[in-house]
C-alpha atoms as one frame of an Amber mdcrd trajectory, in Angstrom:
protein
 122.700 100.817 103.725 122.447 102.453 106.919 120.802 105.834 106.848 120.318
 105.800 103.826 118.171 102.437 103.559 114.493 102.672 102.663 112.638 102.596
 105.516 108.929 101.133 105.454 107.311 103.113 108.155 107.577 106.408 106.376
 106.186 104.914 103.119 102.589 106.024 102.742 101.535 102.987 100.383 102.104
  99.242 101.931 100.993  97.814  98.826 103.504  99.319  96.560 106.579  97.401
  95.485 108.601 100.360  97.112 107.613  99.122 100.592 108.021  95.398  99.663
 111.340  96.195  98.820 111.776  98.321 102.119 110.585  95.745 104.271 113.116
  92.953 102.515 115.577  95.309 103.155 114.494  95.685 106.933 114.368  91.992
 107.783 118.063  91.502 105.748 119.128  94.309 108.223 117.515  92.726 111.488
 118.277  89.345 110.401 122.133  89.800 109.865 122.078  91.842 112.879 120.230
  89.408 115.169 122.474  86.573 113.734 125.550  88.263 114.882 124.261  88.584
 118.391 123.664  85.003 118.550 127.154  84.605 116.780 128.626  86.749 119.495
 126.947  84.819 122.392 127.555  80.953 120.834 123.983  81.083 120.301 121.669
  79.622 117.511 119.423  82.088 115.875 115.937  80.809 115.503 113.755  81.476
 112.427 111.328  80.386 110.486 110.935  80.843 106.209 107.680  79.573 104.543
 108.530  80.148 100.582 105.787  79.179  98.497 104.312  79.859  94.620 100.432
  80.167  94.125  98.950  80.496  90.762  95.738  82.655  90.773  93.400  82.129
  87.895  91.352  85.572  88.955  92.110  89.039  91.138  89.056  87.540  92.568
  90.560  84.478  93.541  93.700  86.172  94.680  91.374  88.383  96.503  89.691
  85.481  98.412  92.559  84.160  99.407  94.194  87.097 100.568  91.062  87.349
 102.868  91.389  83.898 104.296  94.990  83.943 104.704  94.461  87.355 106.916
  92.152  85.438 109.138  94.250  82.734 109.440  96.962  84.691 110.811  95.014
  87.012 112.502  93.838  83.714 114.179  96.814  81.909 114.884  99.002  85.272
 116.495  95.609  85.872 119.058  96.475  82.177 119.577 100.414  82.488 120.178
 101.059  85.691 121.222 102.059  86.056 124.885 102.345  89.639 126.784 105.754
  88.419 128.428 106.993  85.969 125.302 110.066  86.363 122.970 109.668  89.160
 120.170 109.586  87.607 116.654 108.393  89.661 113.651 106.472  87.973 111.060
 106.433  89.276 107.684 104.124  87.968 104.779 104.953  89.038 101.247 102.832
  88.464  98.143 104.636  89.825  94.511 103.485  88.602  90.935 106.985  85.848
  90.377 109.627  86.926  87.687 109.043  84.982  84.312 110.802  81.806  84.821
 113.547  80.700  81.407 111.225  77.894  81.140 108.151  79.915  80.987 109.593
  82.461  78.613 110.980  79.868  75.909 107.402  78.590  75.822 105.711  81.596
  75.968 108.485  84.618  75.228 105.238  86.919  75.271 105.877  86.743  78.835
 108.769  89.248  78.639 106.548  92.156  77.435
C-alpha cells in the first residue's frame, strides 16, 4: 500500500487489533521485499513461522501464559542475540481465532 499502509509505530495502542493488523501488513511488506532481494541475488530467504491454536479456559489463564511466554522469549533473544549477527525481526501475535464452519454448525451462537 505504500504510503498509505498503516504503519505500527505511530499507533498509540499495541494491543488493539489496528496495530495487529499494521504489523501483518509490515512483515507482508518486508517479507516480499526481502524475498525479492534474495530472488535478485539467487539467494534463499531464510525464515521461520511458528502457527499455533491455544484454547484458554480463563483471561487468567491467558494472562499466565502471556507472562511465561514473555520470559521465555525475553530469555531465549538475551541468549541469541549477537551485537555483530544477522538482523531478523521476530513478531509474536495473539488474536481470539475466527469461528471455525465446524464450530458454528454445532454451536451457531458462535456467530453473535
Amino acid at each position: 500500500l505504500g504510503p498509505v499502509a498503516p504503519d505500527a509505530a505511530r499507533m498509540a495502542d499495541p494491543l488493539s487489533a489496528a496495530y495487529l493488523a499494521a504489523t501483518a501488513a509490515q512483515i507482508q511488506s518486508e517479507t516480499a521485499r526481502s524475498a525479492q532481494q534474495a530472488a535478485m541475488e539467487g539467494t534463499r530467504l531464510s525464515t521461520l513461522t511458528l502457527d499455533a491454536e491455544v484454547r484458554f479456559r480463563s483471561p487468567e489463564q491467558r494472562s499466565e501464559f502471556t507472562q511465561r511466554l514473555e520470559q521465555a522469549l525475553v530469555a531465549a533473544i538475551a541468549q541469541y542475540t549477537s551485537p555483530d549477527g544477522n538482523p531478523f525481526r521476530l513478531v509474536l501475535a495473539c488474536y481470539p481465532a475466527p469461528a471455525r464452519e465446524r464450530d458454528v454448525a454445532e454451536n451457531p451462537m458462535l456467530l453473535s
